[in-house]
CSV table of C-alpha atoms and ligand atoms in Angstrom, one decimal:
chain,number,residue,atom,x,y,z
Y,1,UNK,CA,52.9,167.5,119.8
Y,2,UNK,CA,52.2,167.1,123.5
Y,3,UNK,CA,49.3,164.7,123.0
Y,4,UNK,CA,51.6,162.4,121.1
Y,5,UNK,CA,54.4,161.4,123.3
Y,6,UNK,CA,56.8,158.6,123.9
Y,7,UNK,CA,56.7,156.6,127.2
Y,8,UNK,CA,59.5,154.1,127.7
Y,9,UNK,CA,60.3,154.2,124.0
Y,10,UNK,CA,56.7,153.6,122.8
Y,11,UNK,CA,54.5,156.2,121.2
Y,12,UNK,CA,51.2,157.1,122.9
Y,13,UNK,CA,48.3,159.2,121.7
Y,14,UNK,CA,46.9,160.6,125.0
Y,15,UNK,CA,46.8,157.5,127.1
Y,16,UNK,CA,46.6,154.8,124.4
Y,17,UNK,CA,49.5,153.0,122.9
Y,18,UNK,CA,49.7,153.6,119.2
Y,19,UNK,CA,51.1,150.1,118.6
Y,20,UNK,CA,48.0,148.6,120.3
Y,21,UNK,CA,45.8,150.8,118.1
Y,22,UNK,CA,47.6,149.6,115.0
Y,23,UNK,CA,47.3,146.0,116.1
Y,24,UNK,CA,43.5,146.4,116.7
Y,25,UNK,CA,42.6,148.5,113.7
Y,26,UNK,CA,45.3,147.7,111.1
Y,27,UNK,CA,47.5,150.0,109.0
Y,28,UNK,CA,47.6,152.5,107.4
Y,29,UNK,CA,45.7,154.2,110.2
Y,30,UNK,CA,45.0,157.9,111.0
Y,31,UNK,CA,45.0,158.5,114.7
Y,32,UNK,CA,43.7,161.8,116.2
Y,33,UNK,CA,43.8,163.3,119.7
Y,34,UNK,CA,40.6,164.9,120.8
Y,35,UNK,CA,42.5,166.8,123.5
Y,36,UNK,CA,44.8,168.3,120.9
Y,37,UNK,CA,41.9,169.4,118.7
Y,38,UNK,CA,39.9,171.0,121.6
Y,39,UNK,CA,43.1,172.5,122.9
Y,40,UNK,CA,43.8,174.2,119.6
Y,41,UNK,CA,40.3,175.6,119.4
Y,42,UNK,CA,40.5,176.9,123.0
Y,43,UNK,CA,43.9,178.6,122.5
Y,44,UNK,CA,42.5,180.6,119.6
Y,45,UNK,CA,39.4,181.5,121.5
Y,46,UNK,CA,41.5,182.8,124.3
Y,47,UNK,CA,44.2,184.5,122.4
Y,48,UNK,CA,41.7,186.6,120.4
Y,49,UNK,CA,39.1,187.0,123.2
Y,50,UNK,CA,39.4,190.8,122.9
Y,51,UNK,CA,37.7,190.7,119.5
Y,52,UNK,CA,34.9,188.4,120.6
Y,53,UNK,CA,35.9,185.9,118.0
Y,54,UNK,CA,33.9,183.3,116.1
Y,55,UNK,CA,36.3,180.5,115.3
Y,56,UNK,CA,35.0,178.9,112.1
Y,57,UNK,CA,37.0,175.7,111.9
Y,58,UNK,CA,38.0,175.2,108.2
Y,59,UNK,CA,36.3,171.9,107.4
Y,60,UNK,CA,38.5,171.3,104.4
Y,61,UNK,CA,41.5,170.5,106.7
Y,62,UNK,CA,39.8,167.4,108.2
Y,63,UNK,CA,36.1,166.9,107.7
Y,64,UNK,CA,35.5,163.7,109.6
Y,65,UNK,CA,32.1,163.9,111.3
Y,66,UNK,CA,33.5,162.9,114.7
Y,67,UNK,CA,35.9,165.8,114.6
Y,68,UNK,CA,33.2,168.2,113.4
Y,69,UNK,CA,31.0,167.0,116.3
Y,70,UNK,CA,33.7,167.6,118.8
Y,71,UNK,CA,34.3,171.1,117.3
Y,72,UNK,CA,30.6,171.9,117.4
Y,73,UNK,CA,30.3,170.7,121.0
Y,74,UNK,CA,33.1,173.1,122.0
Y,75,UNK,CA,31.6,176.2,120.5
Y,76,UNK,CA,33.2,176.2,117.1
Y,77,UNK,CA,31.6,177.6,114.0
Y,78,UNK,CA,32.6,176.3,110.5
Y,79,UNK,CA,34.2,177.5,107.3
Y,80,UNK,CA,32.7,175.5,104.4
Y,81,UNK,CA,33.6,175.6,100.8
Y,82,UNK,CA,31.0,173.4,99.2
Y,83,UNK,CA,27.5,172.0,99.6
Y,84,UNK,CA,29.1,168.8,100.7
Y,85,UNK,CA,30.9,170.4,103.6
Y,86,UNK,CA,27.7,172.2,104.6
Y,87,UNK,CA,26.0,168.9,104.6
Y,88,UNK,CA,28.7,167.4,106.8
Y,89,UNK,CA,28.4,170.3,109.3
Y,90,UNK,CA,24.7,169.8,109.6
Y,91,UNK,CA,25.1,166.0,109.9
Y,92,UNK,CA,27.6,166.5,112.8
Y,93,UNK,CA,25.2,168.8,114.6
Y,94,UNK,CA,27.0,172.0,113.8
Y,95,UNK,CA,25.0,175.3,113.6
Y,96,UNK,CA,24.9,176.7,110.1
Y,97,UNK,CA,24.1,180.1,111.6
Y,98,UNK,CA,27.8,179.9,112.8
Y,99,UNK,CA,29.1,178.9,109.4
Y,100,UNK,CA,30.7,181.0,106.6
Y,101,UNK,CA,30.4,179.8,103.1
Y,102,UNK,CA,33.5,180.4,101.0
Y,103,UNK,CA,34.9,179.2,97.7
Y,104,UNK,CA,35.5,180.7,94.2
Y,105,UNK,CA,33.0,178.5,92.4
Y,106,UNK,CA,29.7,178.2,94.3
Y,107,UNK,CA,26.9,176.8,92.1
Y,108,UNK,CA,23.3,178.2,92.3
Y,109,UNK,CA,22.4,175.0,94.1
Y,110,UNK,CA,25.1,175.6,96.7
Y,111,UNK,CA,24.1,179.2,97.2
Y,112,UNK,CA,20.4,178.1,97.7
Y,113,UNK,CA,21.5,175.5,100.2
Y,114,UNK,CA,23.5,178.0,102.1
Y,115,UNK,CA,20.6,180.5,102.2
Y,116,UNK,CA,18.1,177.8,103.2
Y,117,UNK,CA,20.4,176.6,106.0
Y,118,UNK,CA,20.8,180.2,107.2
Y,119,UNK,CA,24.6,180.5,107.0
Y,120,UNK,CA,26.1,183.5,108.8
Y,121,UNK,CA,27.5,184.9,105.6
Y,122,UNK,CA,28.9,184.1,102.2
Y,123,UNK,CA,32.5,185.0,101.4
Y,124,UNK,CA,32.1,186.6,97.9
Y,125,UNK,CA,35.0,186.1,95.6
Y,126,UNK,CA,33.9,187.9,92.3
Y,127,UNK,CA,31.4,190.3,90.8
Y,128,UNK,CA,29.9,187.4,88.8
Y,129,UNK,CA,29.4,185.3,92.0
Y,130,UNK,CA,27.7,188.3,93.6
Y,131,UNK,CA,25.3,188.5,90.6
Y,132,UNK,CA,24.5,184.8,91.2
Y,133,UNK,CA,23.9,185.3,94.9
Y,134,UNK,CA,21.6,188.3,94.2
Y,135,UNK,CA,19.6,186.3,91.7
Y,136,UNK,CA,19.2,183.3,94.0
Y,137,UNK,CA,18.4,185.4,97.1
Y,138,UNK,CA,15.8,187.4,95.1
Y,139,UNK,CA,14.1,184.2,93.8
Y,140,UNK,CA,14.0,182.8,97.4
Y,141,UNK,CA,12.7,186.1,98.8
Y,142,UNK,CA,15.5,186.4,101.3
Y,143,UNK,CA,18.4,188.8,102.0
Y,144,UNK,CA,21.9,187.2,101.6
Y,145,UNK,CA,24.4,188.2,104.2
Y,146,UNK,CA,27.9,188.5,102.8
Y,147,UNK,CA,31.5,189.5,103.2
Y,148,UNK,CA,33.6,190.6,100.2
Y,149,UNK,CA,36.8,188.6,99.9
Y,150,UNK,CA,39.5,191.1,99.4
Y,151,UNK,CA,43.1,190.4,98.2
Y,152,UNK,CA,45.3,192.7,100.3
Y,153,UNK,CA,48.2,192.1,97.9
Y,154,UNK,CA,50.6,190.9,100.7
Y,155,UNK,CA,53.1,188.1,100.2
Y,156,UNK,CA,52.7,185.4,102.8
Y,157,UNK,CA,56.0,183.8,101.9
Y,158,UNK,CA,54.7,180.3,101.9
Y,159,UNK,CA,54.6,177.5,99.3
Y,160,UNK,CA,53.4,178.9,96.0
Y,161,UNK,CA,50.5,176.4,95.8
Y,162,UNK,CA,49.1,177.6,99.1
Y,163,UNK,CA,49.7,181.4,98.7
Y,164,UNK,CA,46.5,183.3,98.0
Y,165,UNK,CA,46.8,186.9,99.1
Y,166,UNK,CA,48.7,188.3,96.1
Y,167,UNK,CA,46.9,190.5,93.6
Y,168,UNK,CA,47.5,187.8,90.9
Y,169,UNK,CA,45.7,185.1,92.9
Y,170,UNK,CA,42.5,183.4,91.6
Y,171,UNK,CA,41.0,184.1,95.0
Y,172,UNK,CA,39.1,187.3,96.0
Y,173,UNK,CA,39.2,190.7,94.4
Y,174,UNK,CA,41.9,193.4,94.6
Y,175,UNK,CA,41.1,196.5,96.7
Y,176,UNK,CA,40.0,198.7,93.8
Y,177,UNK,CA,37.6,196.1,92.5
Y,178,UNK,CA,36.2,195.5,96.0
Y,179,UNK,CA,35.5,199.2,96.4
Y,180,UNK,CA,33.8,199.4,93.0
Y,181,UNK,CA,31.7,196.4,94.0
Y,182,UNK,CA,30.9,198.0,97.3
Y,183,UNK,CA,29.5,201.0,95.4
Y,184,UNK,CA,27.6,198.8,92.9
Y,185,UNK,CA,25.7,197.0,95.6
Y,186,UNK,CA,24.8,200.0,97.7
Y,187,UNK,CA,21.1,199.8,98.5
Y,188,UNK,CA,20.6,196.4,96.8
Y,189,UNK,CA,17.7,194.9,98.8
Y,190,UNK,CA,18.8,191.3,98.3
Y,191,UNK,CA,22.2,191.4,99.9
Y,192,UNK,CA,23.6,192.8,103.1
Y,193,UNK,CA,27.3,193.4,103.3
Y,194,UNK,CA,28.2,192.7,106.9
Y,195,UNK,CA,31.8,191.7,106.6
Y,196,UNK,CA,35.2,192.0,105.0
Y,197,UNK,CA,37.2,188.8,104.4
Y,198,UNK,CA,40.9,188.2,103.7
Y,199,UNK,CA,42.7,185.0,103.6
Y,200,UNK,CA,46.3,185.3,102.5
Y,201,UNK,CA,47.6,181.8,102.4
Y,202,UNK,CA,48.4,178.7,104.5
Y,203,UNK,CA,51.3,177.5,106.7
Y,204,UNK,CA,52.3,181.1,107.4
Y,205,UNK,CA,55.1,181.3,110.0
Y,206,UNK,CA,55.6,185.1,110.3
Y,207,UNK,CA,53.3,187.8,111.6
Y,208,UNK,CA,54.1,190.5,109.1
Y,209,UNK,CA,51.7,189.4,106.4
Y,210,UNK,CA,48.9,189.5,108.9
Y,211,UNK,CA,49.9,192.9,110.2
Y,212,UNK,CA,49.9,194.2,106.6
Y,213,UNK,CA,46.6,192.7,105.8
Y,214,UNK,CA,44.9,193.9,109.0
Y,215,UNK,CA,46.1,197.5,108.3
Y,216,UNK,CA,44.5,197.4,104.8
Y,217,UNK,CA,41.3,195.8,106.2
Y,218,UNK,CA,40.9,198.7,108.7
Y,219,UNK,CA,40.9,201.3,105.9
Y,220,UNK,CA,38.5,199.3,103.8
Y,221,UNK,CA,36.1,198.7,106.6
Y,222,UNK,CA,35.9,202.5,107.1
Y,223,UNK,CA,35.4,203.0,103.4
Y,224,UNK,CA,32.6,200.4,103.2
Y,225,UNK,CA,30.9,201.9,106.2
Y,226,UNK,CA,31.0,205.3,104.7
Y,227,UNK,CA,29.1,203.9,101.7
Y,228,UNK,CA,26.5,202.7,104.2
Y,229,UNK,CA,27.3,199.0,104.5
Y,230,UNK,CA,26.7,197.7,108.0
Y,231,UNK,CA,30.1,196.0,108.3
Y,232,UNK,CA,30.4,194.4,111.7
Y,233,UNK,CA,32.7,191.4,111.0
Y,234,UNK,CA,36.3,191.1,110.0
Y,235,UNK,CA,37.2,187.7,108.7
Y,236,UNK,CA,40.9,187.2,108.7
Y,237,UNK,CA,40.8,183.7,107.2
Y,238,UNK,CA,43.1,180.9,108.3
Y,239,UNK,CA,46.7,180.2,107.6
Y,240,UNK,CA,48.6,180.0,110.9
Y,241,UNK,CA,51.5,177.7,110.4
Y,242,UNK,CA,52.4,174.7,112.5
Y,243,UNK,CA,55.6,172.9,113.5
Y,244,UNK,CA,56.3,170.2,110.9
Y,245,UNK,CA,60.0,170.0,111.4
Y,246,UNK,CA,61.1,171.7,114.6
Y,247,UNK,CA,60.1,175.0,116.1
Y,248,UNK,CA,59.4,177.0,112.9
Y,249,UNK,CA,55.8,178.1,113.8
Y,250,UNK,CA,54.7,181.0,115.8
Y,251,UNK,CA,52.4,180.7,118.9
Y,252,UNK,CA,48.9,181.9,118.1
Y,253,UNK,CA,49.4,184.6,120.8
Y,254,UNK,CA,52.1,186.2,118.5
Y,255,UNK,CA,49.6,186.5,115.7
Y,256,UNK,CA,47.0,187.9,118.2
Y,257,UNK,CA,49.6,190.5,119.2
Y,258,UNK,CA,49.5,192.1,115.8
Y,259,UNK,CA,45.9,191.4,114.7
Y,260,UNK,CA,44.0,192.4,117.9
Y,261,UNK,CA,45.3,195.9,118.3
Y,262,UNK,CA,44.9,196.7,114.6
Y,263,UNK,CA,41.2,195.5,114.4
Y,264,UNK,CA,40.0,196.5,117.9
Y,265,UNK,CA,39.3,200.2,117.0
Y,266,UNK,CA,36.9,199.1,114.3
Y,267,UNK,CA,34.6,197.5,116.8
Y,268,UNK,CA,34.3,194.5,114.4
Y,269,UNK,CA,33.9,191.0,115.7
Y,270,UNK,CA,36.5,188.6,114.4
Y,271,UNK,CA,35.9,185.5,112.3
Y,272,UNK,CA,38.8,183.1,111.9
Y,273,UNK,CA,39.0,180.2,109.6
Y,274,UNK,CA,41.7,178.0,111.1
Y,275,UNK,CA,42.3,174.5,109.8
Y,276,UNK,CA,45.9,173.3,110.0
Y,277,UNK,CA,46.6,175.0,113.4
Y,278,UNK,CA,43.8,173.0,114.9
Y,279,UNK,CA,44.0,169.6,113.1
Y,280,UNK,CA,47.5,169.4,111.8
Y,281,UNK,CA,49.4,168.3,114.9
Y,282,UNK,CA,46.4,166.6,116.3
Y,283,UNK,CA,46.8,163.7,114.0
Y,284,UNK,CA,49.4,161.1,112.8
Y,285,UNK,CA,49.4,158.5,110.1
Y,286,UNK,CA,50.6,155.1,111.3
Y,287,UNK,CA,52.1,152.6,108.8
Y,288,UNK,CA,53.8,149.2,108.9
Y,289,UNK,CA,57.1,148.4,107.2
Y,290,UNK,CA,56.7,145.8,104.4
Y,291,UNK,CA,60.2,145.6,102.9
Y,292,UNK,CA,63.5,147.2,102.9
Y,293,UNK,CA,65.5,147.4,99.6
Y,294,UNK,CA,68.8,148.8,98.5
Y,295,UNK,CA,69.3,150.1,94.9
Y,296,UNK,CA,72.9,151.4,94.5
Y,297,UNK,CA,73.5,153.8,97.2
Y,298,UNK,CA,69.8,154.3,97.9
Y,299,UNK,CA,68.0,152.6,100.7
Y,300,UNK,CA,64.2,152.3,100.5
Y,301,UNK,CA,61.9,151.6,103.3
Y,302,UNK,CA,58.7,150.3,101.7
Y,303,UNK,CA,55.8,150.6,104.0
Y,304,UNK,CA,52.0,150.3,103.6
Y,305,UNK,CA,51.1,154.0,103.6
Y,306,UNK,CA,51.3,155.7,100.2
Y,307,UNK,CA,50.7,158.9,98.3
Y,308,UNK,CA,47.0,158.0,98.1
Y,309,UNK,CA,46.9,158.1,101.9
Y,310,UNK,CA,49.0,161.3,102.3
Y,311,UNK,CA,49.7,163.3,99.2
Y,312,UNK,CA,51.4,166.3,100.8
Y,313,UNK,CA,55.0,165.2,100.3
Y,314,UNK,CA,54.4,164.3,96.6
Y,315,UNK,CA,52.4,167.5,95.9
Y,316,UNK,CA,54.2,170.1,97.9
Y,317,UNK,CA,57.5,168.4,98.8
Y,318,UNK,CA,56.3,168.9,102.3
Y,319,UNK,CA,58.2,167.6,105.3
Y,320,UNK,CA,56.6,165.2,107.9
Y,321,UNK,CA,58.6,163.9,110.8
Y,322,UNK,CA,58.7,160.1,110.7
Y,323,UNK,CA,59.9,157.9,113.5
Y,324,UNK,CA,59.3,154.4,114.7
Y,325,UNK,CA,56.3,153.8,117.0
Y,326,UNK,CA,58.5,151.6,119.1
Y,327,UNK,CA,61.9,153.2,119.3
Y,328,UNK,CA,64.9,150.9,119.1
Y,329,UNK,CA,67.0,150.9,122.3
Y,330,UNK,CA,69.5,153.8,122.5
Y,331,UNK,CA,67.6,156.2,120.2
Y,332,UNK,CA,65.7,159.3,121.2
Y,333,UNK,CA,62.1,160.3,120.6
Y,334,UNK,CA,61.7,162.0,117.2
Y,335,UNK,CA,64.5,164.5,116.9
Y,336,UNK,CA,63.8,168.2,116.4
Y,337,UNK,CA,66.7,168.5,114.1
Y,338,UNK,CA,66.7,166.0,111.3
Y,339,UNK,CA,69.5,167.8,109.6
Y,340,UNK,CA,71.9,166.8,112.4
Y,341,UNK,CA,73.5,163.4,112.2
Y,342,UNK,CA,71.8,161.1,114.6
Y,343,UNK,CA,73.8,158.2,115.8
Y,344,UNK,CA,72.3,154.9,114.9
Y,345,UNK,CA,70.5,156.2,111.9
Y,346,UNK,CA,71.1,156.1,108.1
Y,347,UNK,CA,69.4,157.9,105.2
Y,348,UNK,CA,66.2,156.1,103.9
Y,349,UNK,CA,63.7,157.0,101.3
Y,350,UNK,CA,60.3,156.2,102.9
Y,351,UNK,CA,58.1,155.0,100.0
Y,352,UNK,CA,54.7,153.4,99.5
Y,353,UNK,CA,53.4,150.6,97.3
Y,354,UNK,CA,51.9,152.9,94.6
Y,355,UNK,CA,53.3,152.6,91.1
Y,356,UNK,CA,54.7,156.2,90.8
Y,357,UNK,CA,58.2,157.5,91.5
Y,358,UNK,CA,56.3,160.4,93.2
Y,359,UNK,CA,55.0,158.0,95.8
Y,360,UNK,CA,57.2,158.9,98.7
Y,361,UNK,CA,56.6,160.2,102.2
Y,362,UNK,CA,60.3,161.3,102.8
Y,363,UNK,CA,63.6,161.3,101.0
Y,364,UNK,CA,67.0,160.7,102.6
Y,365,UNK,CA,65.5,160.6,106.0
Y,366,UNK,CA,67.6,159.7,109.0
Y,367,UNK,CA,66.0,156.6,110.4
Y,368,UNK,CA,67.2,153.5,112.3
Y,369,UNK,CA,67.3,150.2,110.5
Y,370,UNK,CA,63.8,148.7,110.6
Y,371,UNK,CA,62.4,145.3,109.7
Y,372,UNK,CA,59.2,144.0,108.2
Y,373,UNK,CA,56.3,144.5,110.6
Y,374,UNK,CA,57.8,147.5,112.4
Y,375,UNK,CA,55.5,150.5,112.8
Y,376,UNK,CA,56.2,154.1,111.7
Y,377,UNK,CA,54.5,157.3,112.9
Y,378,UNK,CA,54.2,160.0,110.2
Y,379,UNK,CA,53.6,163.1,112.3
Y,380,UNK,CA,51.6,166.3,111.6
Y,381,UNK,CA,49.2,164.5,109.3
Y,382,UNK,CA,45.9,165.6,110.9
Y,383,UNK,CA,45.2,168.4,108.4
Y,384,UNK,CA,45.1,167.9,104.7
Y,385,UNK,CA,45.9,164.2,105.1
Y,386,UNK,CA,42.8,162.0,105.0
Y,387,UNK,CA,40.7,164.7,103.2
Y,388,UNK,CA,43.2,164.6,100.3
Y,389,UNK,CA,43.4,160.9,100.1
Y,390,UNK,CA,42.2,158.9,97.1
Y,391,UNK,CA,41.7,155.3,95.9
Y,392,UNK,CA,44.5,155.5,93.4
Y,393,UNK,CA,45.8,152.0,92.6
Y,394,UNK,CA,42.4,150.7,94.0
Y,395,UNK,CA,43.7,151.1,97.5
Y,396,UNK,CA,41.0,151.2,100.2
Y,397,UNK,CA,41.2,154.4,102.2
Y,398,UNK,CA,42.7,154.1,105.7
Y,399,UNK,CA,40.6,153.9,108.9
Y,400,UNK,CA,40.5,156.9,111.3
Y,401,UNK,CA,40.6,156.7,115.1
Y,402,UNK,CA,39.7,159.5,117.5
Y,403,UNK,CA,41.3,159.1,120.9
Y,404,UNK,CA,39.9,160.7,124.0
Y,405,UNK,CA,42.0,159.8,127.1
Y,406,UNK,CA,41.9,156.1,127.5
Y,407,UNK,CA,39.2,155.5,124.9
Y,408,UNK,CA,39.3,155.2,121.1
Y,409,UNK,CA,36.4,155.5,118.7
Y,410,UNK,CA,36.5,154.3,115.2
Y,411,UNK,CA,35.7,157.6,113.4
Y,412,UNK,CA,35.8,156.0,110.0
Y,413,UNK,CA,36.1,152.3,109.2
Y,414,UNK,CA,38.6,151.1,106.7
Y,415,UNK,CA,37.2,150.9,103.2
Y,416,UNK,CA,36.6,147.5,101.7
Y,417,UNK,CA,37.1,146.4,98.1
Y,418,UNK,CA,33.3,146.3,97.8
Y,419,UNK,CA,33.1,150.0,98.8
Y,420,UNK,CA,35.5,150.8,96.0
Y,421,UNK,CA,33.4,149.3,93.2
Y,422,UNK,CA,29.9,149.9,94.5
Y,423,UNK,CA,29.2,153.0,92.4
Y,424,UNK,CA,30.3,151.3,89.2
Y,425,UNK,CA,26.7,150.3,88.5
Y,426,UNK,CA,26.7,149.2,84.9
Y,427,UNK,CA,29.2,146.4,85.3
Y,428,UNK,CA,27.6,145.3,88.6
Y,429,UNK,CA,24.2,145.0,87.0
Y,430,UNK,CA,22.7,147.0,89.9
Y,431,UNK,CA,19.1,148.4,89.6
Y,432,UNK,CA,19.2,151.6,87.7
Y,433,UNK,CA,22.2,150.6,85.7
Y,434,UNK,CA,22.1,151.4,82.0
Y,435,UNK,CA,21.8,148.6,79.5
K,1,LIG,N1,40.2,180.0,104.7
K,1,LIG,C1,40.4,179.9,103.4
K,1,LIG,C2,39.7,180.8,102.5
K,1,LIG,C3,41.2,178.9,102.8
K,1,LIG,O1,41.4,178.9,101.5
K,1,LIG,C4,41.9,178.0,103.7
K,1,LIG,C5,42.8,177.0,103.2
K,1,LIG,C6,41.7,178.1,105.1
K,1,LIG,C7,40.8,179.1,105.5
K,1,LIG,C8,42.3,177.3,106.1
K,1,LIG,O2,43.7,177.5,106.1
K,1,LIG,P1,44.7,176.8,107.2
K,1,LIG,O3,44.3,177.5,108.5
K,1,LIG,O4,44.4,175.4,107.2
K,1,LIG,O5,46.0,177.2,106.7
K,1,LIG,N2,46.3,171.3,101.0
K,1,LIG,C9,47.3,172.3,101.5
K,1,LIG,C10,46.6,173.5,102.2
K,1,LIG,C11,45.6,174.1,101.3
K,1,LIG,C12,44.9,175.3,102.0
K,1,LIG,C13,43.7,175.7,101.3
K,1,LIG,N3,43.0,176.8,101.9
K,1,LIG,C14,48.3,171.6,102.4
K,1,LIG,O6,48.2,170.4,102.5
K,1,LIG,O7,49.2,172.3,102.9
């Protein structure tokens, strides 16, 4: 979290005061650090340099055009999972020839869009999807480059909603089915199997699952090559975990230490699909306290960010550090260990204005007493924050700011009420409306 730091008790993003940003742009507000984003990309490119990697930033983690543009300018490729994400990459000036197209439910239209754009390869998740790709490629008179997504059946030991590498997962195919499909498409003139893909889950904080998956990949690559497939890429997916709480994550070098030596003998180039490890700690959500309230023993801090802005705590019971943007005298910067008792704090439930009991950002969180108007920083919100936001309770989505040193750009303006109703054509009597 180096690019978010406290100076004299005030939070800064790079060289800009977060309180000033909140005053200028309002709250709730997402604030991203460009240096953190670029730093995350560079550290992966360096750690895996021995495998000549193509880092395909996973657009789903944070798809703001300004972020995609920064990634493209710094040599990143992209992992897209929909026609919409491919559209964003092209809009941001990204090169589709450095994009992989993943996802279990690609439509014919999306497959055609990927072929037309010239994506590097499709990650194929099932036999039926392969049939669709063959059909669309044949109709277009092109050869579709692809990687089979194989389930290595390793347990990534992460939250069950974001674990994907087990045999029972809806993603990919198990090893036997992948081999059978490899045989089935031997000599098919409409597809070229140039890669093997594995993604085992997200927020993974140990290296063993990657070591297990890489070992299985090496065997498979050999088997596919024996069948005559020109496999020259190994795509190890994404999944590297980040520090949400303290120091639970591993440095990317530690993952490289197990993956690089395993894959090196195959001569394959590496594709990586990192999302969270690049964007997660490059962004915070800033909110303003509206009210405090005590019900029995419970203290509630009601602030203006809600589950519609950041759904991760409600959906995965995930932990995000929360700390005042301007720290009351005598308190430290956000503590590494929230379990410890912190003098000057008491337990608060940090909740939003949405009409759901599930609308919380933290429960029983050690925080100092705060008043109406005080600002809070919700850390590690750069990945799977804004992209999973909604307009529930007809709440306009937050603005997004990208900070670069001493300058800030409005990467997305705050939505207005007009934005929220503009597609509801019938009632608005807009041209083209029915009736
Ligand atoms: N590749 C594939 C095939 C994926 O399914 C994912 C994430 C990634 C790459 C990027 O994974 P990352 O490096 O970000 O871990 N909404 C959840 C996370 C869902 C992840 C979905 N797939 C959350 O907020 O934790």
